[in-house]
Amino acid sequence: MGDIDINTLTMEQYITLIRDNNRPGVVIPEIGNEVDFEIKSHFMKELRRNLFVGTDDEDAHEHVRRVLEIPDLFHIPSVTHEAIMLRVFPITLTRAALRWKNRLPAVSITTWDLLEKAFICRYFPPFKITRKLKEILNFKQGMDETLYQA
């Protein structure tokens, strides 16, 4: 609960604080009752095929690209791309990446754009870009190496 002394709170303030801390970080937009929204099992299987764990060797940009390809295959009238992505993308996360998503501040992600940016920032931060650019710029082929070996 950070730097809040819970001993000084009233019961009402404490319950409000607990309730706020338990609200999810990703806000899923409402879909009207008249819309039949369901992620079909074959799409669900495809989404769960390449889960993002959150390790250093995974490519966050590639993961987003792969996930975006799947919802593009189906169209549900009256359901926005935003609503679909906010439901679908968290399904593709597991272990550390899922813990990251679950620890987002309450109600902090309300659009697909925000979720995508937060994910990329977390799993491909600027220092990784700098490190990769440095590797490219410092590439040297050894005297007795073929280009393939280098």
mmCIF file of C-alpha atoms in Angstrom:
data_model
loop_
_atom_site.group_PDB
_atom_site.id
_atom_site.type_symbol
_atom_site.label_atom_id
_atom_site.label_comp_id
_atom_site.label_asym_id
_atom_site.label_seq_id
_atom_site.Cartn_x
_atom_site.Cartn_y
_atom_site.Cartn_z
ATOM 1 C CA MET A 1 0.000 0.000 0.000
ATOM 2 C CA GLY A 2 2.978 2.229 -0.546
ATOM 3 C CA ASP A 3 3.571 4.973 1.966
ATOM 4 C CA ILE A 4 0.034 5.022 3.420
ATOM 5 C CA ASP A 5 -0.243 4.149 7.093
ATOM 6 C CA ILE A 6 -3.336 1.945 7.189
ATOM 7 C CA ASN A 7 -3.549 2.388 10.971
ATOM 8 C CA THR A 8 -4.667 5.988 10.450
ATOM 9 C CA LEU A 9 -7.449 5.161 7.963
ATOM 10 C CA THR A 10 -11.120 4.801 8.719
ATOM 11 C CA MET A 11 -12.724 1.486 7.745
ATOM 12 C CA GLU A 12 -14.396 3.193 4.765
ATOM 13 C CA GLN A 13 -11.077 4.643 3.544
ATOM 14 C CA TYR A 14 -9.368 1.274 3.977
ATOM 15 C CA ILE A 15 -12.063 -0.596 2.026
ATOM 16 C CA THR A 16 -11.940 2.020 -0.755
ATOM 17 C CA LEU A 17 -8.140 1.668 -0.923
ATOM 18 C CA ILE A 18 -8.341 -2.139 -1.080
ATOM 19 C CA ARG A 19 -11.089 -2.023 -3.717
ATOM 20 C CA ASP A 20 -9.072 0.415 -5.864
ATOM 21 C CA ASN A 21 -5.939 -1.736 -5.582
ATOM 22 C CA ASN A 22 -7.871 -4.813 -6.745
ATOM 23 C CA ARG A 23 -9.274 -3.209 -9.885
ATOM 24 C CA PRO A 24 -7.582 -4.442 -13.024
ATOM 25 C CA GLY A 25 -5.094 -2.281 -14.853
ATOM 26 C CA VAL A 26 -6.535 -3.116 -18.276
ATOM 27 C CA VAL A 27 -10.076 -1.823 -18.636
ATOM 28 C CA ILE A 28 -12.122 -3.992 -20.979
ATOM 29 C CA PRO A 29 -14.738 -1.958 -22.869
ATOM 30 C CA GLU A 30 -18.345 -3.017 -22.461
ATOM 31 C CA ILE A 31 -20.030 -4.772 -25.351
ATOM 32 C CA GLY A 32 -23.788 -4.459 -25.577
ATOM 33 C CA ASN A 33 -25.965 -7.430 -24.609
ATOM 34 C CA GLU A 34 -27.305 -7.642 -28.150
ATOM 35 C CA VAL A 35 -23.838 -8.524 -29.505
ATOM 36 C CA ASP A 36 -22.799 -12.168 -29.452
ATOM 37 C CA PHE A 37 -19.064 -11.909 -28.732
ATOM 38 C CA GLU A 38 -17.111 -15.111 -28.427
ATOM 39 C CA ILE A 39 -13.538 -15.993 -29.301
ATOM 40 C CA LYS A 40 -13.876 -19.255 -31.222
ATOM 41 C CA SER A 41 -11.789 -22.191 -30.015
ATOM 42 C CA HIS A 42 -9.576 -22.326 -33.126
ATOM 43 C CA PHE A 43 -8.676 -18.635 -32.673
ATOM 44 C CA MET A 44 -8.114 -19.212 -28.948
ATOM 45 C CA LYS A 45 -5.809 -22.118 -29.774
ATOM 46 C CA GLU A 46 -3.880 -19.911 -32.202
ATOM 47 C CA LEU A 47 -3.579 -17.127 -29.604
ATOM 48 C CA ARG A 48 -2.276 -19.543 -26.973
ATOM 49 C CA ARG A 49 0.215 -21.178 -29.370
ATOM 50 C CA ASN A 50 2.951 -18.536 -28.936
ATOM 51 C CA LEU A 51 2.658 -17.169 -25.437
ATOM 52 C CA PHE A 52 4.874 -14.275 -24.397
ATOM 53 C CA VAL A 53 6.756 -15.097 -21.206
ATOM 54 C CA GLY A 54 8.762 -11.914 -20.757
ATOM 55 C CA THR A 55 12.318 -13.214 -21.163
ATOM 56 C CA ASP A 56 15.151 -11.136 -22.647
ATOM 57 C CA ASP A 57 15.399 -13.230 -25.797
ATOM 58 C CA GLU A 58 11.767 -12.638 -26.846
ATOM 59 C CA ASP A 59 10.863 -9.989 -29.395
ATOM 60 C CA ALA A 60 8.029 -7.816 -28.072
ATOM 61 C CA HIS A 61 7.418 -6.175 -31.455
ATOM 62 C CA GLU A 62 7.161 -9.568 -33.172
ATOM 63 C CA HIS A 63 4.729 -10.792 -30.501
ATOM 64 C CA VAL A 64 2.450 -7.786 -31.027
ATOM 65 C CA ARG A 65 2.607 -8.308 -34.802
ATOM 66 C CA ARG A 66 1.668 -12.007 -34.477
ATOM 67 C CA VAL A 67 -1.204 -11.256 -32.106
ATOM 68 C CA LEU A 68 -2.537 -8.521 -34.388
ATOM 69 C CA GLU A 69 -2.708 -10.991 -37.290
ATOM 70 C CA ILE A 70 -5.167 -13.292 -35.516
ATOM 71 C CA PRO A 71 -8.020 -10.861 -34.682
ATOM 72 C CA ASP A 72 -7.666 -9.466 -38.188
ATOM 73 C CA LEU A 73 -8.953 -12.842 -39.408
ATOM 74 C CA PHE A 74 -12.373 -12.425 -37.836
ATOM 75 C CA HIS A 75 -14.916 -9.635 -37.779
ATOM 76 C CA ILE A 76 -17.654 -9.229 -35.219
ATOM 77 C CA PRO A 77 -20.236 -6.592 -36.148
ATOM 78 C CA SER A 78 -20.598 -3.808 -33.558
ATOM 79 C CA VAL A 79 -17.355 -4.789 -31.788
ATOM 80 C CA THR A 80 -14.407 -2.444 -32.259
ATOM 81 C CA HIS A 81 -10.826 -3.521 -32.899
ATOM 82 C CA GLU A 82 -10.030 -1.801 -29.597
ATOM 83 C CA ALA A 83 -12.478 -3.983 -27.635
ATOM 84 C CA ILE A 84 -11.188 -7.134 -29.311
ATOM 85 C CA MET A 85 -7.503 -6.352 -28.689
ATOM 86 C CA LEU A 86 -8.037 -5.434 -25.036
ATOM 87 C CA ARG A 87 -9.678 -8.853 -24.582
ATOM 88 C CA VAL A 88 -7.329 -10.869 -26.789
ATOM 89 C CA PHE A 89 -3.842 -9.558 -26.034
ATOM 90 C CA PRO A 90 -3.778 -10.478 -22.304
ATOM 91 C CA ILE A 91 -4.627 -14.074 -23.268
ATOM 92 C CA THR A 92 -1.231 -14.289 -24.999
ATOM 93 C CA LEU A 93 0.776 -13.453 -21.872
ATOM 94 C CA THR A 94 2.091 -15.917 -19.326
ATOM 95 C CA ARG A 95 4.410 -16.049 -16.303
ATOM 96 C CA ALA A 96 6.419 -12.804 -15.883
ATOM 97 C CA ALA A 97 4.521 -10.991 -18.650
ATOM 98 C CA LEU A 98 1.172 -11.942 -17.112
ATOM 99 C CA ARG A 99 2.396 -10.810 -13.684
ATOM 100 C CA TRP A 100 3.428 -7.485 -15.280
ATOM 101 C CA LYS A 101 -0.067 -7.065 -16.762
ATOM 102 C CA ASN A 102 -1.720 -7.966 -13.451
ATOM 103 C CA ARG A 103 0.413 -5.417 -11.591
ATOM 104 C CA LEU A 104 -0.467 -2.466 -13.816
ATOM 105 C CA PRO A 105 -1.966 0.382 -11.786
ATOM 106 C CA ALA A 106 -5.750 0.150 -11.458
ATOM 107 C CA VAL A 107 -7.618 1.418 -14.515
ATOM 108 C CA SER A 108 -4.390 2.680 -16.139
ATOM 109 C CA ILE A 109 -4.903 1.043 -19.549
ATOM 110 C CA THR A 110 -8.086 2.038 -21.339
ATOM 111 C CA THR A 111 -7.087 1.691 -25.007
ATOM 112 C CA TRP A 112 -5.229 -0.785 -27.182
ATOM 113 C CA ASP A 113 -2.706 1.931 -28.022
ATOM 114 C CA LEU A 114 -1.871 2.414 -24.325
ATOM 115 C CA LEU A 115 -1.564 -1.328 -23.749
ATOM 116 C CA GLU A 116 0.678 -1.795 -26.772
ATOM 117 C CA LYS A 117 2.921 1.142 -25.778
ATOM 118 C CA ALA A 118 3.178 -0.030 -22.150
ATOM 119 C CA PHE A 119 4.015 -3.571 -23.293
ATOM 120 C CA ILE A 120 6.683 -2.432 -25.781
ATOM 121 C CA CYS A 121 8.153 -0.008 -23.252
ATOM 122 C CA ARG A 122 8.372 -2.785 -20.659
ATOM 123 C CA TYR A 123 9.741 -5.527 -22.911
ATOM 124 C CA PHE A 124 11.713 -3.526 -25.466
ATOM 125 C CA PRO A 125 12.798 -0.363 -23.625
ATOM 126 C CA PRO A 126 15.039 2.278 -25.249
ATOM 127 C CA PHE A 127 18.230 0.839 -23.716
ATOM 128 C CA LYS A 128 17.646 -2.401 -25.652
ATOM 129 C CA ILE A 129 17.371 -0.442 -28.886
ATOM 130 C CA THR A 130 20.620 1.359 -28.052
ATOM 131 C CA ARG A 131 22.336 -1.942 -27.240
ATOM 132 C CA LYS A 132 21.189 -3.522 -30.523
ATOM 133 C CA LEU A 133 22.324 -0.473 -32.520
ATOM 134 C CA LYS A 134 25.702 -0.615 -30.781
ATOM 135 C CA GLU A 135 26.046 -4.303 -31.708
ATOM 136 C CA ILE A 136 25.296 -3.484 -35.338
ATOM 137 C CA LEU A 137 27.662 -0.508 -35.437
ATOM 138 C CA ASN A 138 30.486 -2.478 -33.794
ATOM 139 C CA PHE A 139 30.168 -5.498 -36.082
ATOM 140 C CA LYS A 140 33.518 -6.724 -37.354
ATOM 141 C CA GLN A 141 34.248 -9.721 -39.486
ATOM 142 C CA GLY A 142 37.321 -11.636 -38.390
ATOM 143 C CA MET A 143 40.237 -12.073 -40.818
ATOM 144 C CA ASP A 144 39.680 -15.840 -41.137
ATOM 145 C CA GLU A 145 35.858 -15.760 -40.858
ATOM 146 C CA THR A 146 33.375 -16.044 -43.653
ATOM 147 C CA LEU A 147 30.506 -13.564 -43.574
ATOM 148 C CA TYR A 148 28.222 -16.432 -42.580
ATOM 149 C CA GLN A 149 30.463 -17.349 -39.616
ATOM 150 C CA ALA A 150 30.767 -13.745 -38.506
#
